[in-house]
Amino acid sequence: MNEILQLKGTFESSKFKGGGAASLPKGQKVEVLHIRSLISQLVEIEKFWHNHTDIKGALVSVHYDRVVAKSHRIKELLKESGKSTNSSIRGSKFEHHNGNICHVFTHFISLEALRNTIDLLSEIERYTMSYFNGIITNDEFIQISKNGIAGSNYKNYRLANAIIDCFYVSYFDIDTDLKESPKDSIVTIYKTGVDSIELLQSIGINLGKMKMLDDTTFHLKKEELDILKQSMPYLIAMSVSDISEWNKEDILDNHYDEEIMTIPDPTNEPTIGVIDTQFDKQVYFTKWVDSRNLVDSNIEIRPVDKEHGTAVCSIIVDGPAINPNLDDGCGRFKVRHFGVAIDGKFSSISVLKNIEKIVKENTDIKVWNLSLGALLEIEENFVSPEGALLDRLQNEYDIVFVVAGTNKGRSTKENMKIGAPADSINSIVVNSVDFSNQPASYGRCGPVLSFFHKPDVSYYGGDVDKAIDVCEPLGKWGRIGTSYAAPWISRKMAYLIHKMGFSREVAKALLIDSAAGWNRRDDHTFRVGFGIVPRKIEDILKTNEDEIKFILSGTVNNYETFTHNIPVPRDEKGFPYIARATLAYYPKCDRNQGVDYTCSEMDIHFGRVMERNGKVTIKAINNNSQGDENGEKLYETNARKMYRKWDNVKHISEKLNSNARSKKVYGAGNWGLMIRKKERLDDNAGLGMKFGVVVTLKEINGFNRIQDFINLCRVRGWLVNKVDVELNNTIYDMAEQEIEWD
């Protein structure tokens, strides 16, 4: 087996050089009938908001004719003076129209901006009828772009942008949420010109501090939500049930006397955080668990309320001793356990408040296990409050959540969607497989927001033929469920971060890369994720002798972060390899942006360095040329499908087949890596964001070329470190020893 290599060196960076001039898509046109229709819609919307002055402005939903890239969102229509239209976006969703998925963005603007848009479109409409017979083709568009409209007060670029906006916009509307609300809910309203508390008080709804999750999200009783829907239905951005109910996993085996289980006292082992139901301090490993009950003191804690939390902790502390067939080589872990719920139902808003407080007060914990999940399916157009909180905490703190993929009952429909908080994008979401490596019978599926691949990975959670053994208050039991798959992944992440010293970005990339291998499992069913994580930690930290696996990590501070200086060994025919690469990062997310949830994008290009049109470029292994000069121009839907645009995990790979051939050598024979950063909003949220990349090169003839690679890298100025598992464990043990001074 070859050791994994860490390459440390200098990345270069460059700023965005700007795009080309705006234009209509080739062969397309804008007709005056469409412009008139948009004007008519905006006039009706203006009348509505003149009669409804409670929000001191206007909410306007822009319905597009497709999934649009940021560059194709409206730039001039609904524009506030001196501001970008991005700044007025308050939410986004998908709708199905004529068999296609289309974007809908909701903007909050002033009535002045609304009137200005009507006037602008009216001038374009009159000019189009007078001079272009009611049709603007590319020729007419170019004429307006260059010469403007005679006598108009509007600048040429504003007229041009408005015409392009008309091409992509299908219609304008005021969207409302009138769906039935059967129970208490967590409601998010659009951010407007009036404080949320003041706005709701005006219709008789009084919010106390305990009911508020943030400035626009709060708990409402059913009767309060009904009042809001009757008075201001246009104000509701999203609502979900507040009372979460979770599926308890099945018991398969009878317990037996736990006295046979023993464990030494803890010493310097890493600590994993667990947020779950209560913990029973009578179990044999109780010294390994620092348990804290955060449930209201007025609520009685029953024995059944301690089963789930205790079982999860037992796997994290001593899973390999309880399940020798799943010995991962990671050793034991201490647990800091927080009991935030009892068996059955719990209030989401109460758990959310507890989780934020827990993380803020325990910043030394890097890996958190969360095996609680809602029975209800996730929503199509927005992330749950629970998932959004986990994403925000992971962006703000250097932590990672490992989340169970949630379970379905045996009588539940086949393709049941996962439940909150398994829709957290930054978290590692874990589904279960049985011991035959098949998706578990109780497994639920993604995707999230019709796009994000969830779950991320799968692991052994037992099934009807064979369970996972856990320790509960009354002894040892056989359980099945994603709750018992997730802790095994928490153990591996904690090992990679604490004992191997990897960043969370690198650790996540390693984990997903090991699950994907050369035959990734994620498919249209969205049940397995990228694949099944190997049982043994050494199978993540070492690779075959015909493979070179190396790690690159860095920070993005510009549009492009790159190196063209990776020296890959070659033979007389060229580069005898197939390659794959996995990228992981933790972007800022914004729940109020709906389906456009992740604020920043990293686009990965890895492959041979070559010259094209007098400029250096990378011939990516997945043929990705987005952003290259004269590169591929794609509709947003295709960019997401082909290159996972906006996803925070990218796994690109060439196919492993028997007739693979050596690759051509270009120029100096270097390989390169480029990360291109893109932003959805105008706040540059991705500045300083860290990334981790794991690259694997497989020699197609079976030769071991790792030493040649090491030598070449060192000559090129790279600092090359071998990931020595035993040495890193020794260093960790020495670093954690307490020194007694005389």
XYZ file of C-alpha atoms in Angstrom:
742
model
C 0.000 0.000 0.000
C 1.163 3.545 -0.765
C 0.882 6.339 1.735
C -1.159 9.433 0.933
C 0.895 12.551 0.254
C 0.314 16.101 1.401
C 1.600 18.744 -1.020
C 2.250 22.187 0.372
C 3.280 25.034 -1.866
C 2.223 28.355 -3.301
C -1.010 28.932 -5.184
C -1.290 31.855 -7.559
C -4.433 33.927 -7.977
C -6.027 36.296 -10.465
C -9.042 38.579 -10.548
C -12.093 38.280 -12.752
C -11.369 39.934 -16.090
C -14.989 40.665 -16.930
C -17.377 39.155 -19.430
C -18.379 40.209 -22.901
C -20.992 42.735 -23.929
C -24.609 41.883 -23.180
C -26.597 40.421 -26.052
C -29.676 38.407 -26.836
C -29.071 34.686 -27.345
C -28.314 33.932 -30.971
C -31.414 33.761 -33.147
C -33.756 34.952 -30.368
C -36.055 37.988 -30.203
C -38.266 40.016 -27.875
C -41.766 40.850 -29.088
C -43.728 43.936 -28.124
C -46.696 41.776 -27.111
C -44.584 40.255 -24.372
C -43.373 43.691 -23.227
C -46.984 44.934 -23.095
C -47.958 41.915 -21.032
C -45.180 42.635 -18.520
C -46.245 46.283 -18.292
C -49.863 45.277 -17.661
C -48.815 42.886 -14.886
C -46.670 45.538 -13.197
C -49.475 48.109 -13.368
C -51.813 45.692 -11.543
C -49.106 44.973 -8.975
C -48.600 48.716 -8.468
C -52.339 49.181 -7.819
C -52.281 46.382 -5.251
C -49.412 47.880 -3.277
C -50.912 51.369 -3.361
C -53.845 49.805 -1.488
C -51.663 47.695 0.858
C -49.188 50.016 2.503
C -48.353 47.857 5.534
C -44.869 46.797 4.342
C -43.848 50.241 3.025
C -42.923 48.943 -0.393
C -43.755 46.153 -2.832
C -43.089 42.423 -2.990
C -42.853 41.346 -6.618
C -42.195 37.786 -7.805
C -40.269 37.417 -11.058
C -41.146 34.192 -12.872
C -38.453 33.167 -15.365
C -38.816 30.842 -18.334
C -35.968 28.557 -17.179
C -33.417 27.977 -14.426
C -31.327 31.118 -14.802
C -27.686 31.811 -14.095
C -26.825 34.815 -11.950
C -25.786 36.643 -15.145
C -29.303 36.226 -16.548
C -31.257 37.495 -13.563
C -32.906 40.868 -14.071
C -30.399 43.718 -14.010
C -32.535 46.759 -14.866
C -36.158 45.886 -14.189
C -37.217 46.523 -10.551
C -33.857 48.221 -9.965
C -33.442 50.637 -7.067
C -31.328 53.674 -7.865
C -27.658 53.053 -7.076
C -28.205 49.416 -6.060
C -27.906 46.009 -7.690
C -31.129 44.070 -8.217
C -29.496 41.211 -6.310
C -29.783 43.283 -3.133
C -33.591 43.315 -3.345
C -33.994 39.515 -3.625
C -35.866 38.091 -0.636
C -36.407 34.517 -1.794
C -36.313 32.070 -4.686
C -38.045 28.840 -5.601
C -38.597 26.454 -8.481
C -41.874 25.961 -10.296
C -42.800 23.498 -13.008
C -43.980 25.093 -16.243
C -44.705 23.191 -19.464
C -42.621 20.282 -18.224
C -39.623 22.476 -17.383
C -38.202 23.603 -14.051
C -38.156 27.409 -13.847
C -36.803 29.947 -11.374
C -38.982 32.336 -9.390
C -37.358 35.215 -7.469
C -39.226 37.446 -5.035
C -37.932 41.040 -4.725
C -38.781 43.725 -2.188
C -38.605 47.172 -3.802
C -39.918 50.703 -3.369
C -43.020 51.875 -5.197
C -40.762 54.373 -6.949
C -38.636 51.559 -8.407
C -41.808 49.793 -9.514
C -43.099 52.916 -11.296
C -39.678 53.541 -12.900
C -39.735 50.001 -14.344
C -43.188 50.578 -15.830
C -42.012 53.848 -17.425
C -38.840 52.227 -18.801
C -40.722 49.338 -20.382
C -43.342 51.704 -21.779
C -40.664 53.708 -23.596
C -39.116 50.529 -25.062
C -42.580 49.342 -26.108
C -43.405 52.589 -27.919
C -40.037 52.711 -29.697
C -40.275 49.052 -30.737
C -43.697 49.586 -32.274
C -42.639 52.792 -34.045
C -39.331 51.660 -35.518
C -39.056 47.838 -35.385
C -42.597 46.690 -36.245
C -43.008 45.268 -32.730
C -40.018 42.888 -32.777
C -36.496 43.282 -31.371
C -34.028 40.867 -32.948
C -30.279 40.878 -32.336
C -29.760 43.505 -35.059
C -32.243 45.897 -33.457
C -30.820 45.119 -30.040
C -27.307 46.054 -31.193
C -28.683 49.291 -32.652
C -30.307 50.257 -29.329
C -27.164 49.230 -27.412
C -25.020 51.538 -29.536
C -27.333 54.447 -30.273
C -29.991 54.283 -27.585
C -33.426 55.772 -28.191
C -33.612 59.281 -29.632
C -34.795 61.768 -27.033
C -34.744 59.182 -24.240
C -33.478 59.993 -20.770
C -32.338 56.387 -20.341
C -28.730 55.454 -20.996
C -27.984 52.889 -23.686
C -26.825 50.150 -21.303
C -29.999 50.473 -19.229
C -32.171 50.054 -22.294
C -30.120 47.053 -23.426
C -30.277 45.388 -20.001
C -34.031 45.937 -19.799
C -34.558 44.235 -23.172
C -32.472 41.244 -22.115
C -34.436 41.099 -18.849
C -37.660 40.921 -20.865
C -36.292 37.981 -22.837
C -35.688 35.858 -19.711
C -38.696 36.970 -17.623
C -41.878 35.014 -18.232
C -44.201 37.129 -16.044
C -44.525 39.159 -12.823
C -46.875 38.326 -9.963
C -47.557 38.598 -6.231
C -47.155 35.079 -4.812
C -49.082 33.968 -1.726
C -48.959 30.961 0.598
C -52.465 29.636 1.257
C -51.723 25.974 1.954
C -53.374 24.361 4.941
C -51.565 24.638 8.296
C -52.665 21.658 10.416
C -50.476 22.403 13.453
C -48.098 24.846 15.107
C -45.466 26.034 12.657
C -42.116 27.706 12.258
C -42.815 30.548 9.851
C -40.433 32.753 7.885
C -41.712 36.002 6.420
C -40.042 38.153 3.793
C -37.764 40.874 5.057
C -39.455 44.175 4.252
C -39.321 47.824 5.259
C -41.066 47.148 8.592
C -39.806 45.278 11.668
C -41.341 41.785 11.867
C -42.605 42.149 15.444
C -44.223 45.501 14.634
C -45.752 44.111 11.438
C -47.357 41.120 13.178
C -48.562 43.223 16.098
C -50.518 45.322 13.593
C -52.711 42.274 12.864
C -52.978 41.108 16.467
C -50.102 38.607 16.698
C -47.754 39.234 19.632
C -44.314 37.612 19.543
C -42.312 36.985 22.684
C -38.538 36.574 22.616
C -38.800 32.806 23.116
C -40.867 32.475 19.926
C -38.263 34.194 17.716
C -35.568 32.200 15.959
C -34.204 35.227 14.093
C -35.528 38.545 12.742
C -37.907 36.919 10.268
C -38.419 33.357 11.580
C -40.613 32.482 14.560
C -43.064 30.024 16.099
C -46.762 30.583 15.436
C -49.734 28.636 16.752
C -52.175 27.388 14.138
C -54.700 30.117 14.879
C -51.985 32.798 14.615
C -50.805 31.456 11.266
C -54.396 31.458 10.038
C -54.649 35.165 10.951
C -51.442 35.882 9.023
C -52.719 34.014 5.973
C -55.995 35.915 6.033
C -54.391 39.333 6.527
C -51.047 39.163 4.719
C -50.693 35.912 2.745
C -48.112 37.578 0.493
C -45.765 37.980 3.465
C -45.139 34.265 4.067
C -41.886 33.030 2.548
C -41.989 29.526 4.059
C -43.584 27.554 6.880
C -42.938 24.120 8.365
C -44.384 22.174 11.262
C -42.750 23.017 14.592
C -43.461 19.688 16.243
C -41.023 17.128 14.888
C -41.765 13.439 15.162
C -39.085 10.896 14.490
C -39.174 7.234 13.587
C -37.713 5.087 16.299
C -35.557 2.302 14.914
C -36.621 -1.321 15.277
C -35.248 -3.659 17.948
C -34.179 -6.965 16.397
C -32.358 -8.923 19.139
C -32.970 -9.505 22.823
C -30.568 -7.952 25.305
C -28.148 -9.856 27.418
C -26.314 -9.046 30.627
C -24.041 -6.052 30.126
C -21.708 -7.107 32.936
C -19.526 -8.875 30.359
C -18.615 -5.478 28.898
C -15.710 -3.619 30.498
C -13.659 -0.620 29.487
C -10.582 1.163 30.870
C -10.817 4.734 32.103
C -10.484 7.456 29.445
C -7.171 9.259 29.021
C -6.327 11.615 26.150
C -8.781 10.382 23.506
C -10.468 12.953 21.210
C -13.954 14.142 22.141
C -16.980 13.987 19.834
C -20.086 16.057 20.528
C -23.434 14.262 20.550
C -26.792 16.069 20.430
C -29.565 13.570 21.059
C -32.090 12.250 23.557
C -30.971 11.679 27.131
C -28.061 9.535 28.364
C -28.218 6.836 31.045
C -25.263 7.034 33.422
C -25.626 3.396 34.550
C -23.949 1.923 31.463
C -20.454 0.450 31.619
C -18.825 3.272 29.620
C -20.343 6.120 31.658
C -16.897 7.574 32.563
C -16.349 8.251 28.867
C -19.431 10.444 28.530
C -19.826 13.957 29.895
C -23.617 14.197 29.775
C -25.753 17.321 30.167
C -29.565 17.447 30.205
C -30.983 20.518 28.450
C -34.643 19.498 28.487
C -37.035 21.648 30.529
C -36.744 20.638 34.184
C -40.539 20.344 34.404
C -40.511 17.460 31.903
C -40.194 14.014 33.448
C -37.322 11.924 32.047
C -38.440 8.303 31.611
C -36.198 5.288 30.970
C -37.341 5.178 27.333
C -36.061 8.757 26.875
C -32.508 7.544 27.491
C -32.376 4.645 25.046
C -31.553 6.377 21.769
C -28.963 8.841 23.074
C -27.205 6.125 25.085
C -27.117 3.768 22.086
C -25.561 6.417 19.823
C -22.920 7.222 22.449
C -22.087 3.519 22.820
C -21.040 3.291 19.161
C -18.904 6.421 19.345
C -17.167 5.353 22.550
C -16.796 1.615 22.067
C -18.409 0.591 18.783
C -15.648 -1.824 17.671
C -15.774 -3.742 20.982
C -19.546 -4.102 20.708
C -19.368 -4.898 16.955
C -16.010 -6.634 16.243
C -17.022 -7.106 12.596
C -17.007 -3.309 12.213
C -13.678 -2.626 13.914
C -12.487 0.513 12.119
C -9.066 0.847 13.732
C -9.961 4.279 15.135
C -9.868 3.285 18.798
C -12.175 4.820 21.385
C -13.554 8.360 21.686
C -14.838 10.423 24.555
C -18.277 12.007 24.208
C -19.696 15.308 25.355
C -23.386 14.553 25.257
C -26.245 17.050 25.246
C -29.754 15.745 25.838
C -32.044 18.136 23.958
C -35.084 15.898 23.408
C -37.108 13.037 24.798
C -38.484 10.004 23.020
C -41.074 10.661 20.316
C -42.011 14.276 19.646
C -40.085 17.467 20.344
C -40.309 21.167 19.523
C -38.010 22.119 16.661
C -37.601 25.709 17.805
C -36.586 24.550 21.292
C -33.978 22.172 19.841
C -32.714 24.871 17.464
C -32.111 27.333 20.283
C -30.305 24.653 22.266
C -28.048 23.608 19.371
C -26.833 27.151 18.709
C -26.096 27.669 22.417
C -24.297 24.314 22.652
C -21.980 24.996 19.712
C -21.128 28.520 20.846
C -20.219 27.305 24.329
C -18.219 24.249 23.190
C -15.941 25.531 20.454
C -13.293 22.906 21.271
C -15.563 20.233 19.752
C -14.825 19.803 16.034
C -17.101 16.857 15.148
C -20.761 16.750 16.143
C -23.070 13.750 15.751
C -26.779 14.447 15.258
C -28.919 11.330 14.877
C -32.293 12.972 15.467
C -34.433 13.462 12.387
C -37.959 14.473 11.461
C -40.541 12.031 10.180
C -41.951 14.655 7.787
C -40.327 14.946 4.370
C -38.221 17.971 3.458
C -39.736 20.792 1.412
C -39.016 21.153 -2.290
C -38.156 24.856 -2.352
C -36.383 25.668 0.895
C -34.091 24.144 3.482
C -35.547 23.400 6.918
C -34.759 25.746 9.832
C -32.791 22.897 11.410
C -30.721 22.251 8.288
C -30.102 25.978 7.777
C -28.889 26.386 11.360
C -26.378 23.558 10.968
C -25.133 25.097 7.714
C -24.687 28.509 9.307
C -22.853 27.131 12.341
C -20.496 25.132 10.121
C -19.742 28.201 8.036
C -19.091 30.362 11.089
C -17.181 27.819 13.196
C -14.517 25.309 12.257
C -16.788 22.306 12.858
C -18.577 19.546 10.995
C -21.931 17.902 11.693
C -22.484 14.254 10.833
C -26.231 13.791 10.410
C -28.335 10.640 10.120
C -30.262 10.376 6.855
C -33.558 9.612 8.729
C -35.702 6.482 8.399
C -39.074 5.512 7.020
C -41.547 2.985 8.398
C -42.133 -0.316 6.670
C -45.556 0.806 5.460
C -44.242 4.116 4.090
C -44.055 4.889 0.376
C -40.993 3.654 -1.504
C -39.280 6.933 -2.377
C -39.846 8.916 0.786
C -37.710 12.063 0.962
C -35.283 12.526 3.840
C -36.374 14.605 6.827
C -34.822 17.605 8.572
C -32.008 18.206 9.424
C -30.679 15.827 6.756
C -31.206 18.624 4.225
C -28.199 20.444 5.684
C -25.860 21.074 2.753
C -22.618 21.535 4.701
C -23.190 18.500 6.931
C -22.120 14.967 6.077
C -25.445 13.160 5.720
C -25.260 9.389 6.197
C -27.674 6.757 4.907
C -27.610 3.053 5.766
C -26.723 -0.078 3.870
C -27.088 -3.677 4.991
C -24.174 -6.061 5.312
C -24.567 -7.054 1.665
C -23.814 -3.423 0.727
C -27.366 -2.806 -0.481
C -29.465 0.243 0.486
C -31.299 -0.447 3.736
C -35.014 -1.197 3.516
C -35.832 1.784 5.731
C -33.688 4.265 3.793
C -35.048 7.558 2.525
C -33.756 9.574 -0.400
C -32.735 12.995 -1.697
C -32.115 15.233 -3.463
C -32.332 18.510 -1.537
C -33.788 21.562 -3.322
C -34.195 19.396 -6.453
C -30.424 19.544 -6.912
C -28.034 18.824 -4.028
C -26.839 15.235 -3.705
C -27.978 14.027 -0.300
C -27.122 11.731 1.386
C -23.375 12.200 1.012
C -22.272 8.673 1.899
C -23.591 5.424 3.330
C -22.445 3.078 6.070
C -23.631 -0.004 7.913
C -26.772 0.643 9.944
C -28.161 -2.869 10.003
C -31.328 -4.276 8.454
C -33.857 -7.035 9.020
C -31.284 -9.777 8.410
C -28.603 -8.435 10.764
C -28.586 -5.541 13.225
C -26.007 -3.187 14.694
C -25.275 -3.965 18.331
C -25.577 -1.055 20.733
C -25.497 -0.623 24.488
C -28.612 0.813 26.098
C -29.655 1.233 29.745
C -30.889 -2.353 30.064
C -28.083 -4.029 28.171
C -26.964 -4.894 24.684
C -29.500 -4.707 21.865
C -29.665 -5.167 18.133
C -30.863 -1.982 16.435
C -31.280 -0.824 12.850
C -31.392 2.703 11.477
C -29.423 5.582 10.054
C -28.977 6.739 13.665
C -26.455 3.921 14.074
C -24.708 4.420 10.732
C -23.889 8.096 11.396
C -21.784 7.569 14.573
C -19.346 5.344 12.672
C -18.717 8.219 10.266
C -18.356 10.644 13.188
C -15.621 8.373 14.534
C -13.772 8.432 11.222
C -14.073 12.210 10.829
C -12.807 12.754 14.382
C -9.885 10.428 13.727
C -8.934 12.286 10.533
C -9.213 15.704 12.168
C -7.799 15.060 15.637
C -5.304 12.248 15.167
C -4.208 12.875 11.582
C -4.337 16.658 11.869
C -6.364 17.251 8.689
C -8.632 20.240 8.187
C -12.342 19.436 8.071
C -12.314 20.241 4.337
C -9.588 17.684 3.641
C -11.152 15.140 6.006
C -14.521 15.411 4.253
C -12.918 15.168 0.808
C -10.974 12.063 1.892
C -14.098 10.439 3.286
C -16.189 11.071 0.164
C -13.332 10.133 -2.176
C -12.858 6.817 -0.361
C -16.585 6.082 -0.654
C -16.726 6.978 -4.345
C -13.567 5.216 -5.490
C -13.547 4.482 -9.212
C -17.156 3.285 -9.210
C -19.159 5.985 -7.450
C -22.581 4.846 -6.289
C -24.670 8.034 -6.393
C -27.387 7.782 -9.011
C -30.911 8.916 -9.776
C -32.279 7.176 -6.655
C -30.306 9.452 -4.284
C -30.172 6.721 -1.630
C -26.509 5.747 -1.275
C -24.653 9.023 -1.808
C -21.189 8.804 -3.359
C -20.812 5.293 -1.994
C -20.061 3.230 1.110
C -17.209 4.445 3.296
C -14.566 1.710 3.848
C -14.690 -0.041 7.219
C -11.002 0.340 8.038
C -9.521 3.794 8.511
C -6.310 2.592 6.845
C -8.283 2.083 3.620
C -8.992 5.817 3.669
C -5.444 6.785 4.584
C -3.569 4.487 2.224
C -3.949 3.585 -1.422
C -2.991 0.825 -3.845
C 0.604 0.556 -5.034
C -0.403 1.492 -8.590
C -1.953 4.739 -7.344
C -0.618 8.151 -6.355
C -2.981 9.950 -3.994
C -2.205 13.462 -2.804
C -3.886 16.281 -0.912
C -3.944 19.968 -1.788
C -5.559 22.614 0.386
C -5.762 26.362 0.392
C -7.872 29.502 0.647
C -9.655 31.405 -2.112
C -9.050 35.157 -2.021
C -9.692 35.896 -5.663
C -11.707 34.773 -8.660
C -9.057 32.210 -9.623
C -6.773 30.245 -7.309
C -4.442 27.948 -9.227
C -1.193 26.118 -9.735
C 0.232 24.952 -13.073
C 3.149 23.250 -11.358
C 2.168 19.646 -10.545
C 4.846 17.374 -12.090
C 3.315 13.980 -12.875
C 5.723 11.151 -13.876
C 5.409 9.896 -17.448
C 6.591 7.030 -19.613
C 7.715 6.959 -23.241
C 4.102 7.112 -24.475
C 2.891 9.932 -22.249
C 0.985 9.988 -18.950
C -0.129 6.416 -18.153
C -2.935 7.303 -15.727
C -6.607 7.746 -15.211
C -7.437 10.423 -12.665
C -10.063 11.554 -10.227
C -10.373 14.489 -7.823
C -12.696 15.377 -4.949
C -13.243 18.942 -3.716
C -14.958 19.938 -0.451
C -15.669 23.346 1.039
C -18.103 24.952 3.499
C -19.912 27.919 1.920
C -22.117 30.469 3.565
C -25.773 29.603 2.961
C -28.857 31.803 3.043
C -32.217 30.168 3.729
C -34.004 33.354 2.692
C -32.655 32.802 -0.843
C -34.738 29.624 -1.144
C -33.469 27.296 -3.867
C -30.448 29.524 -4.557
C -29.211 28.506 -1.144
C -25.410 28.372 -1.299
C -23.929 31.857 -1.594
C -20.555 30.919 -3.108
C -19.344 28.425 -5.674
C -16.008 26.715 -6.235
C -15.584 25.308 -9.724
C -12.743 22.763 -9.971
C -10.527 22.268 -13.016
C -7.896 19.525 -12.756
C -5.846 18.026 -15.576
C -2.927 18.566 -17.954
C -1.639 22.088 -18.541
C -1.685 23.186 -22.170
C -1.489 26.299 -24.332
C -4.589 27.427 -26.182
C -4.783 30.599 -28.269
C -1.544 31.825 -26.755
C -2.757 31.376 -23.163
C -2.125 28.748 -20.496
C -5.154 26.659 -19.630
C -6.016 23.329 -18.005
C -7.465 20.472 -20.031
C -9.752 19.210 -17.279
C -10.291 15.473 -16.842
C -14.063 16.068 -17.051
C -13.727 18.463 -20.032
C -14.888 21.404 -17.923
C -14.041 24.623 -19.762
C -16.451 26.954 -17.923
C -14.833 30.339 -17.458
C -12.075 29.662 -20.000
C -11.635 32.141 -22.803
C -13.680 30.745 -25.706
C -14.731 27.980 -23.329
C -18.032 26.151 -23.165
C -21.138 28.317 -22.800
C -23.857 26.440 -20.943
C -27.381 27.068 -19.787
C -27.581 27.058 -15.988
C -29.489 23.762 -15.930
C -26.717 22.003 -17.875
C -23.937 23.578 -15.802
C -25.567 22.199 -12.676
C -26.143 18.788 -14.173
C -22.758 18.353 -15.854
C -20.412 20.136 -13.432
C -22.459 20.359 -10.208
C -22.416 24.160 -10.280
C -23.180 25.588 -6.782
C -22.708 22.215 -5.065
C -20.207 22.274 -2.195
C -18.859 18.812 -3.043
C -17.363 18.116 -6.465
C -16.212 14.643 -7.458
C -14.783 14.376 -10.973
C -13.434 11.127 -12.326
C -12.334 9.367 -15.468
C -13.702 5.890 -16.055
C -11.699 2.845 -15.113
C -11.666 0.465 -18.076
C -9.375 -2.178 -19.537
C -8.458 -0.292 -22.736
C -7.205 2.932 -21.132
C -4.316 4.589 -22.983
C -1.563 6.998 -22.011
C -2.417 10.673 -22.274
C -0.660 13.115 -24.565
C 2.010 15.374 -23.042
C 1.553 19.108 -23.631
C 4.388 21.629 -23.429
C 6.441 21.258 -20.248
C 4.357 18.272 -19.186
C 2.830 19.751 -16.061
C -0.572 19.137 -14.550
C -2.584 21.858 -12.876
C -5.395 22.631 -10.478
C -7.626 25.696 -10.687
C -10.454 26.763 -8.372
C -12.762 29.449 -9.743
C -14.902 31.274 -7.175
C -18.289 32.680 -8.072
C -20.760 34.628 -5.916
C -24.553 34.702 -6.018
C -24.991 37.935 -4.101
C -22.914 41.093 -3.873
C -21.327 40.575 -0.443
C -18.316 38.478 -1.583
C -19.267 35.859 1.003
C -16.713 33.342 -0.307
C -13.675 35.534 0.320
C -11.188 33.611 2.472
C -13.083 30.329 2.139
C -10.958 27.198 2.629
C -10.955 24.160 0.361
C -9.609 20.633 0.424
C -8.850 18.596 -2.700
C -7.927 14.907 -2.889
C -6.408 13.741 -6.193
C -5.834 10.122 -7.233
C -3.762 9.035 -10.248
C -4.042 5.350 -11.178
C -1.219 3.918 -13.274
C -2.880 1.943 -16.071
C 0.012 -0.514 -16.406
C 0.168 -1.328 -12.706
C 3.527 0.361 -11.956
C 4.264 2.090 -8.663
C 5.506 5.591 -9.548
C 4.986 7.306 -6.202
C 8.681 7.867 -5.457
C 9.203 9.444 -8.878
C 6.302 11.764 -8.126
C 7.743 12.715 -4.723
C 11.143 13.475 -6.238
C 9.679 15.588 -9.051
C 7.497 17.566 -6.622
C 10.425 18.355 -4.353
C 12.475 19.562 -7.315
C 9.585 21.887 -8.233
C 9.514 23.412 -4.757
C 6.656 21.457 -3.212
C 6.932 20.402 0.409
C 5.881 16.735 0.356
C 4.747 14.979 3.536
C 3.812 11.321 3.716
C 0.740 10.682 5.842
C 2.259 8.242 8.326
C -0.615 6.863 10.419
C 1.511 5.431 13.230
C 3.689 8.532 13.464
C 0.663 10.831 13.566
C -0.905 8.739 16.327
C 2.313 8.967 18.315
C 2.489 12.731 17.821
C -1.131 13.070 18.963
C -0.489 11.009 22.097
C 2.593 13.045 22.981
C 0.824 16.352 22.348
C -2.077 15.376 24.631
C 0.104 14.292 27.556
C -0.054 16.441 30.667
C 3.339 17.682 31.824
C 3.933 17.730 35.567
C 6.379 20.429 36.599
C 8.576 19.967 39.658
